[in-house]
Amino acid sequence: MSDVRAITILFADISGSTRLFETRGDVEARSLCSQVLNALTLITKKNSGGVVKTIGDEIMATFPTPKDALFAAVEMQKRVAGDLMWSRDHIGIRIGLHHGDALLEADGDVYGDAVNTAARMAQLAKREQIVTTSSTVAEVSNASSFRIRSLGEAMVKGKLAPVDIVDLLWQEDTSNVTMV
């Protein structure tokens, strides 16, 4: 039986994994990717989310609220960027997410326009970036706890009208710090 409800879908993709397989070999690269995906899974669960599936070097997760997903996305980026071993191997992630109505299947899979939009946001994101729709951020009651930057409108495959997208800034703001 299927259920339609508002949910936040997040895709996180390991950036640099192709190079990793080339330089480290299949077994070691797969082990590193598994470590990253396991870390992302733990963060998902910690933030009230659930992993729908992993697809190669990508994770698809759902969250009950956009706020849960935004906090998880920031924590994911900080976790990956903060690991010295992963940094040494130039491992990073790109994240896209979107909140909207989705069809939840009995087997745990999720379908619909919101899923497609979230996947497109992940495709638009660059390494170490979190991209979402402005409508997702608008769903958060206290959005001031997040720093966002408008990326303008983008034509998204499968959508008739352009989508207003934003960059969720997760790195510490050091613009007022003097480096010595």
XYZ file of N, CA and C in Angstrom:
540
model
N 0.827 -1.177 0.000
C 0.000 0.000 0.000
C 0.874 1.245 0.000
N 0.465 2.255 -0.753
C 1.225 3.490 -0.874
C 0.576 4.595 -0.049
N 1.416 5.516 0.409
C 0.961 6.627 1.219
C 1.600 7.900 0.668
N 0.791 8.929 0.429
C 1.331 10.195 -0.049
C 1.393 11.159 1.128
N 2.589 11.739 1.357
C 2.717 12.746 2.411
C 3.922 13.644 2.154
N 3.910 14.790 2.825
C 5.022 15.737 2.712
C 6.212 15.181 3.479
N 7.351 15.178 2.821
C 8.569 14.587 3.384
C 9.765 15.285 2.742
N 10.899 15.249 3.412
C 12.111 15.828 2.850
C 13.017 14.704 2.375
N 13.444 14.794 1.121
C 14.308 13.781 0.520
C 15.694 14.388 0.350
N 16.713 13.630 0.726
C 18.103 14.083 0.644
C 18.919 13.055 -0.130
N 19.736 13.555 -1.045
C 20.721 12.725 -1.743
C 22.106 13.267 -1.400
N 23.010 12.382 -1.002
C 24.398 12.749 -0.759
C 25.273 11.830 -1.597
N 26.139 12.428 -2.385
C 26.964 11.696 -3.333
C 28.432 11.935 -3.007
N 29.226 10.873 -2.980
C 30.653 11.002 -2.719
C 31.326 11.549 -3.964
N 31.972 12.695 -3.796
C 32.684 13.336 -4.899
C 34.127 12.834 -4.913
N 34.618 12.471 -6.055
C 35.997 12.005 -6.169
C 36.145 10.503 -6.057
N 35.041 9.780 -6.037
C 35.146 8.326 -5.862
C 35.726 7.637 -7.095
N 35.456 8.159 -8.279
C 36.002 7.543 -9.493
C 37.521 7.586 -9.461
N 38.068 8.736 -9.096
C 39.523 8.892 -8.983
C 40.065 7.984 -7.890
N 39.304 7.861 -6.809
C 39.715 7.021 -5.695
C 39.865 5.563 -6.136
N 38.917 5.062 -6.921
C 38.995 3.687 -7.409
C 40.207 3.505 -8.328
N 40.517 4.535 -9.080
C 41.661 4.464 -9.990
C 42.985 4.472 -9.228
N 43.092 5.302 -8.192
C 44.361 5.441 -7.483
C 44.565 4.425 -6.371
N 43.495 4.006 -5.695
C 43.617 3.120 -4.548
C 43.255 1.677 -4.847
N 42.623 1.422 -5.983
C 42.190 0.067 -6.297
C 40.787 -0.180 -5.784
N 40.150 -1.177 -6.359
C 38.739 -1.436 -6.073
C 38.451 -1.764 -4.607
N 39.240 -2.637 -4.024
C 38.955 -3.111 -2.662
C 39.112 -1.971 -1.651
N 40.231 -1.265 -1.714
C 40.470 -0.186 -0.753
C 39.507 0.973 -0.970
N 39.243 1.328 -2.227
C 38.310 2.420 -2.521
C 36.906 2.072 -2.044
N 36.489 0.839 -2.264
C 35.157 0.410 -1.820
C 35.050 0.470 -0.304
N 36.125 0.119 0.376
C 36.152 0.180 1.832
C 36.004 1.628 2.319
N 36.728 2.543 1.679
C 36.631 3.958 2.054
C 35.235 4.510 1.784
N 34.664 4.171 0.636
C 33.309 4.629 0.314
C 32.298 4.072 1.318
N 32.473 2.824 1.714
C 31.581 2.218 2.711
C 31.683 2.937 4.051
N 32.898 3.333 4.422
C 33.082 4.074 5.670
C 32.330 5.406 5.623
N 32.433 6.098 4.494
C 31.746 7.385 4.340
C 30.237 7.168 4.389
N 29.727 6.194 3.638
C 28.284 5.926 3.624
C 27.770 5.519 5.002
N 28.579 4.768 5.754
C 28.191 4.392 7.114
C 28.091 5.622 8.015
N 29.035 6.545 7.866
C 29.005 7.787 8.652
C 27.759 8.607 8.300
N 27.434 8.682 7.010
C 26.253 9.430 6.574
C 24.970 8.770 7.095
N 24.957 7.442 7.140
C 23.807 6.709 7.673
C 23.595 7.024 9.147
N 24.672 7.026 9.924
C 24.565 7.336 11.354
C 24.033 8.752 11.573
N 24.522 9.699 10.779
C 24.064 11.086 10.890
C 22.592 11.189 10.505
N 22.196 10.457 9.488
C 20.790 10.438 9.069
C 19.903 9.986 10.224
N 20.251 8.871 10.835
C 19.451 8.322 11.930
C 19.442 9.252 13.138
N 20.585 9.870 13.428
C 20.695 10.798 14.554
C 19.756 11.993 14.390
N 19.483 12.363 13.146
C 18.646 13.528 12.844
C 17.229 13.135 12.421
N 16.726 12.039 12.952
C 15.346 11.570 12.747
C 15.056 11.096 11.330
N 16.096 10.811 10.563
C 15.903 10.369 9.189
C 16.017 8.868 9.041
N 15.754 8.425 7.831
C 15.886 7.017 7.499
C 16.519 6.868 6.129
N 17.398 5.906 5.997
C 18.040 5.648 4.711
C 17.088 4.814 3.865
N 16.781 5.307 2.678
C 15.940 4.563 1.739
C 16.795 3.523 1.038
N 17.957 3.983 0.543
C 18.873 3.065 -0.128
C 20.199 3.750 -0.392
N 21.200 2.925 -0.673
C 22.468 3.425 -1.192
C 22.583 2.916 -2.615
N 23.079 3.783 -3.460
C 23.223 3.452 -4.874
C 24.678 3.756 -5.230
N 25.515 2.736 -5.271
C 26.933 2.960 -5.545
C 27.563 3.802 -4.447
N 27.943 5.027 -4.791
C 28.578 5.921 -3.815
C 27.632 7.041 -3.382
N 26.332 6.771 -3.432
C 25.327 7.776 -3.094
C 24.337 7.197 -2.082
N 23.843 8.070 -1.221
C 22.835 7.673 -0.242
C 21.569 8.482 -0.500
N 20.429 7.822 -0.383
C 19.124 8.480 -0.482
C 18.453 8.311 0.866
N 18.057 9.448 1.468
C 17.457 9.413 2.795
C 16.220 10.296 2.836
N 15.358 10.015 3.793
C 14.167 10.837 4.000
C 14.160 11.348 5.436
N 13.536 12.510 5.603
C 13.417 13.141 6.911
C 11.992 13.649 7.074
N 11.479 13.644 8.297
C 10.114 14.110 8.502
C 9.946 15.612 8.275
N 11.010 16.383 8.518
C 10.926 17.838 8.343
C 12.143 18.357 7.590
N 11.989 19.506 6.928
C 13.150 20.108 6.264
C 14.252 20.473 7.258
N 13.869 20.896 8.444
C 14.855 21.299 9.448
C 15.763 20.125 9.815
N 15.163 18.937 10.013
C 15.959 17.741 10.309
C 16.955 17.472 9.183
N 16.499 17.587 7.943
C 17.357 17.310 6.787
C 18.461 18.348 6.648
N 18.139 19.612 6.898
C 19.151 20.668 6.788
C 20.235 20.486 7.843
N 19.832 20.178 9.074
C 20.826 19.923 10.123
C 21.683 18.707 9.767
N 21.056 17.660 9.248
C 21.793 16.459 8.862
C 22.782 16.768 7.744
N 22.354 17.547 6.748
C 23.227 17.889 5.622
C 24.471 18.645 6.095
N 24.273 19.600 6.986
C 25.408 20.363 7.524
C 26.344 19.436 8.295
N 25.770 18.576 9.128
C 26.589 17.651 9.905
C 27.344 16.677 9.002
N 26.707 16.224 7.932
C 27.379 15.332 6.982
C 28.598 16.006 6.367
N 28.416 17.239 5.916
C 29.536 17.956 5.301
C 30.675 18.147 6.300
N 30.342 18.536 7.520
C 31.380 18.754 8.542
C 32.100 17.452 8.885
N 31.355 16.359 8.955
C 31.958 15.059 9.291
C 32.954 14.624 8.222
N 32.555 14.725 6.966
C 33.439 14.293 5.883
C 34.654 15.220 5.764
N 34.414 16.523 5.829
C 35.522 17.485 5.709
C 36.479 17.399 6.896
N 35.985 16.976 8.046
C 36.805 16.925 9.245
C 37.612 15.656 9.423
N 37.446 14.690 8.548
C 38.190 13.436 8.663
C 39.498 13.554 7.887
N 40.606 13.474 8.591
C 41.918 13.669 7.959
C 42.226 12.620 6.898
N 41.843 11.366 7.151
C 42.105 10.314 6.172
C 41.316 10.563 4.884
N 40.049 10.934 5.042
C 39.230 11.197 3.864
C 39.722 12.435 3.128
N 40.157 13.437 3.871
C 40.691 14.649 3.229
C 41.956 14.326 2.441
N 42.787 13.465 3.011
C 44.014 13.062 2.328
C 43.715 12.407 0.981
N 42.603 11.673 0.941
C 42.209 10.999 -0.294
C 41.277 11.851 -1.152
N 41.143 13.124 -0.790
C 40.319 14.088 -1.552
C 38.862 13.642 -1.656
N 38.366 13.034 -0.580
C 36.969 12.620 -0.550
C 36.128 13.792 -0.050
N 35.081 14.085 -0.756
C 34.127 15.114 -0.365
C 32.742 14.623 -0.754
N 31.729 15.371 -0.350
C 30.374 14.999 -0.747
C 29.638 16.218 -1.282
N 28.653 15.933 -2.104
C 27.739 16.973 -2.572
C 26.346 16.511 -2.191
N 25.539 17.478 -1.749
C 24.228 17.133 -1.208
C 23.147 17.973 -1.871
N 22.044 17.319 -2.177
C 20.858 18.006 -2.673
C 19.648 17.507 -1.909
N 18.717 18.411 -1.625
C 17.519 17.988 -0.913
C 16.328 18.844 -1.305
N 15.147 18.299 -1.053
C 13.909 19.003 -1.372
C 12.785 18.459 -0.506
N 11.873 19.353 -0.100
C 10.706 18.971 0.691
C 9.460 19.082 -0.176
N 8.657 18.037 -0.172
C 7.416 18.053 -0.935
C 6.669 16.744 -0.776
N 5.533 16.659 -1.438
C 4.737 15.433 -1.383
C 5.436 14.317 -2.144
N 5.467 13.145 -1.517
C 6.083 11.981 -2.141
C 5.236 10.751 -1.849
N 5.373 9.775 -2.699
C 4.661 8.514 -2.574
C 5.563 7.534 -1.826
N 5.149 7.150 -0.623
C 5.917 6.221 0.193
C 5.343 4.824 0.008
N 6.173 3.929 -0.481
C 5.766 2.549 -0.733
C 5.929 1.713 0.539
N 5.211 0.607 0.603
C 5.275 -0.295 1.756
C 6.676 -0.867 1.955
N 7.439 -1.021 0.863
C 8.789 -1.580 0.962
C 9.832 -0.549 1.394
N 9.382 0.698 1.661
C 10.298 1.732 2.128
C 10.806 2.653 1.045
N 10.570 2.324 -0.219
C 11.041 3.182 -1.299
C 10.135 4.409 -1.419
N 10.643 5.437 -2.070
C 9.934 6.711 -2.192
C 9.967 7.149 -3.645
N 8.832 7.656 -4.136
C 8.714 8.076 -5.526
C 8.012 9.422 -5.613
N 8.167 10.066 -6.761
C 7.398 11.271 -7.028
C 8.239 12.470 -7.400
N 7.540 13.560 -7.635
C 8.176 14.802 -8.073
C 9.195 15.309 -7.055
N 8.895 15.186 -5.766
C 9.827 15.665 -4.737
C 11.149 14.897 -4.795
N 11.067 13.602 -5.063
C 12.270 12.775 -5.173
C 13.092 13.218 -6.383
N 12.425 13.414 -7.497
C 13.121 13.852 -8.711
C 13.775 15.216 -8.503
N 13.061 16.128 -7.841
C 13.620 17.461 -7.595
C 14.833 17.373 -6.676
N 14.765 16.562 -5.637
C 15.904 16.388 -4.726
C 17.114 15.828 -5.477
N 16.876 14.869 -6.363
C 17.969 14.286 -7.149
C 18.599 15.345 -8.060
N 17.778 16.213 -8.628
C 18.302 17.291 -9.490
C 19.114 18.292 -8.673
N 18.710 18.540 -7.427
C 19.474 19.452 -6.565
C 20.861 18.871 -6.291
N 20.920 17.555 -6.082
C 22.211 16.904 -5.855
C 23.091 16.998 -7.100
N 22.482 16.904 -8.276
C 23.247 17.024 -9.518
C 23.792 18.439 -9.701
N 23.039 19.432 -9.229
C 23.485 20.825 -9.342
C 24.587 21.169 -8.339
N 24.605 20.463 -7.217
C 25.585 20.747 -6.162
C 26.988 20.377 -6.617
N 27.928 21.176 -6.156
C 29.343 20.886 -6.383
C 29.896 20.223 -5.125
N 31.101 19.752 -5.216
C 31.792 19.157 -4.076
C 31.725 20.118 -2.878
N 31.434 19.592 -1.704
C 31.332 20.357 -0.455
C 30.224 21.413 -0.489
N 29.159 21.140 -1.237
C 28.058 22.091 -1.341
C 26.737 21.395 -1.017
N 25.820 22.165 -0.448
C 24.461 21.689 -0.160
C 23.511 22.593 -0.936
N 22.773 22.024 -1.881
C 21.829 22.792 -2.692
C 20.418 22.306 -2.392
N 19.525 23.250 -2.205
C 18.120 22.923 -1.994
C 17.257 23.985 -2.658
N 15.969 23.786 -2.587
C 15.043 24.748 -3.169
C 14.687 25.787 -2.103
N 14.382 26.995 -2.549
C 13.989 28.035 -1.594
C 12.680 27.662 -0.904
N 11.833 26.894 -1.583
C 10.579 26.463 -0.963
C 10.831 25.518 0.211
N 11.911 24.750 0.156
C 12.264 23.869 1.270
C 12.663 24.692 2.486
N 13.502 25.689 2.274
C 13.945 26.554 3.373
C 12.760 27.334 3.945
N 11.822 27.723 3.095
C 10.642 28.470 3.541
C 9.766 27.647 4.488
N 9.888 26.324 4.428
C 9.111 25.437 5.308
C 9.654 25.414 6.743
N 10.871 25.922 6.942
C 11.501 25.901 8.262
C 11.041 27.125 9.052
N 10.481 26.883 10.234
C 9.927 27.977 11.024
C 10.992 28.955 11.510
N 12.148 28.471 11.899
C 13.216 29.349 12.367
C 14.419 29.198 11.449
N 14.283 29.662 10.224
C 15.338 29.490 9.224
C 16.560 30.349 9.517
N 16.468 31.254 10.482
C 17.612 32.121 10.799
C 18.778 31.331 11.382
N 18.530 30.094 11.808
C 19.628 29.275 12.314
C 20.482 28.709 11.176
N 20.070 28.953 9.933
C 20.826 28.497 8.768
C 21.271 29.698 7.949
N 22.469 29.605 7.404
C 22.952 30.646 6.492
C 22.742 30.130 5.066
N 22.012 30.900 4.283
C 21.755 30.497 2.901
C 22.154 31.617 1.952
N 22.411 31.216 0.724
C 22.749 32.169 -0.335
C 21.936 31.774 -1.559
N 21.264 32.743 -2.124
C 20.460 32.462 -3.314
C 21.369 32.140 -4.495
N 20.999 31.121 -5.231
C 21.708 30.771 -6.461
C 20.865 31.139 -7.680
N 19.715 31.782 -7.419
C 18.836 32.204 -8.504
C 17.926 31.088 -8.969
N 17.385 31.285 -10.148
C 16.490 30.280 -10.717
C 17.273 29.377 -11.660
N 16.876 28.126 -11.694
C 17.528 27.162 -12.584
C 16.463 26.322 -13.257
N 16.688 26.039 -14.506
C 15.816 25.098 -15.206
C 16.234 23.698 -14.754
N 15.268 22.971 -14.274
C 15.518 21.633 -13.752
C 14.808 20.641 -14.655
N 15.548 19.625 -15.066
C 14.996 18.600 -15.945
C 13.708 18.035 -15.352
N 12.665 17.996 -16.168
C 11.391 17.466 -15.733
C 10.431 18.510 -15.182
N 10.899 19.749 -15.022
C 10.047 20.826 -14.513
C 9.756 21.809 -15.637
N 8.525 22.283 -15.695
C 8.141 23.241 -16.724
C 8.652 24.637 -16.415
N 8.611 25.029 -15.144
C 9.043 26.366 -14.738
C 10.388 26.277 -14.023
N 11.156 27.368 -14.069
C 12.428 27.362 -13.336
C 12.195 27.216 -11.831
N 13.169 26.666 -11.141
C 13.096 26.441 -9.699
C 14.075 27.383 -9.026
N 13.605 28.063 -7.980
C 14.455 28.966 -7.204
C 15.296 28.111 -6.260
N 16.624 28.176 -6.396
C 17.501 27.318 -5.600
C 18.409 28.142 -4.698
N 18.836 27.517 -3.610
C 19.716 28.170 -2.649
C 20.853 27.230 -2.259
N 21.917 27.849 -1.792
C 23.099 27.162 -1.290
C 23.044 27.261 0.231
N 23.059 26.132 0.924
C 23.097 26.130 2.381
C 24.567 26.185 2.791
N 24.961 27.304 3.386
C 26.364 27.511 3.762
C 26.627 26.812 5.093
N 27.589 25.929 5.105
C 27.850 25.125 6.291
C 29.212 25.385 6.915
N 30.125 25.978 6.151
C 31.456 26.228 6.685
C 31.411 27.454 7.597
N 32.286 27.446 8.592
C 32.339 28.569 9.510
C 32.725 29.837 8.755
N 32.074 30.937 9.105
C 32.353 32.217 8.471
C 33.616 32.798 9.092
N 34.676 32.875 8.315
C 35.932 33.435 8.807
C 36.269 34.755 8.144
N 35.259 35.435 7.603
C 35.500 36.681 6.887
C 35.997 37.801 7.794
N 35.693 37.710 9.091
C 36.147 38.757 9.998
C 37.347 38.325 10.821
N 38.007 37.243 10.414
C 39.164 36.726 11.115
C 40.430 37.067 10.331
N 41.439 37.534 11.033
C 42.736 37.828 10.405
C 43.608 36.586 10.504
N 44.082 36.112 9.370
C 44.967 34.942 9.364
C 46.404 35.426 9.483
N 47.180 34.772 10.358
C 48.576 35.143 10.581
C 49.464 34.032 10.076
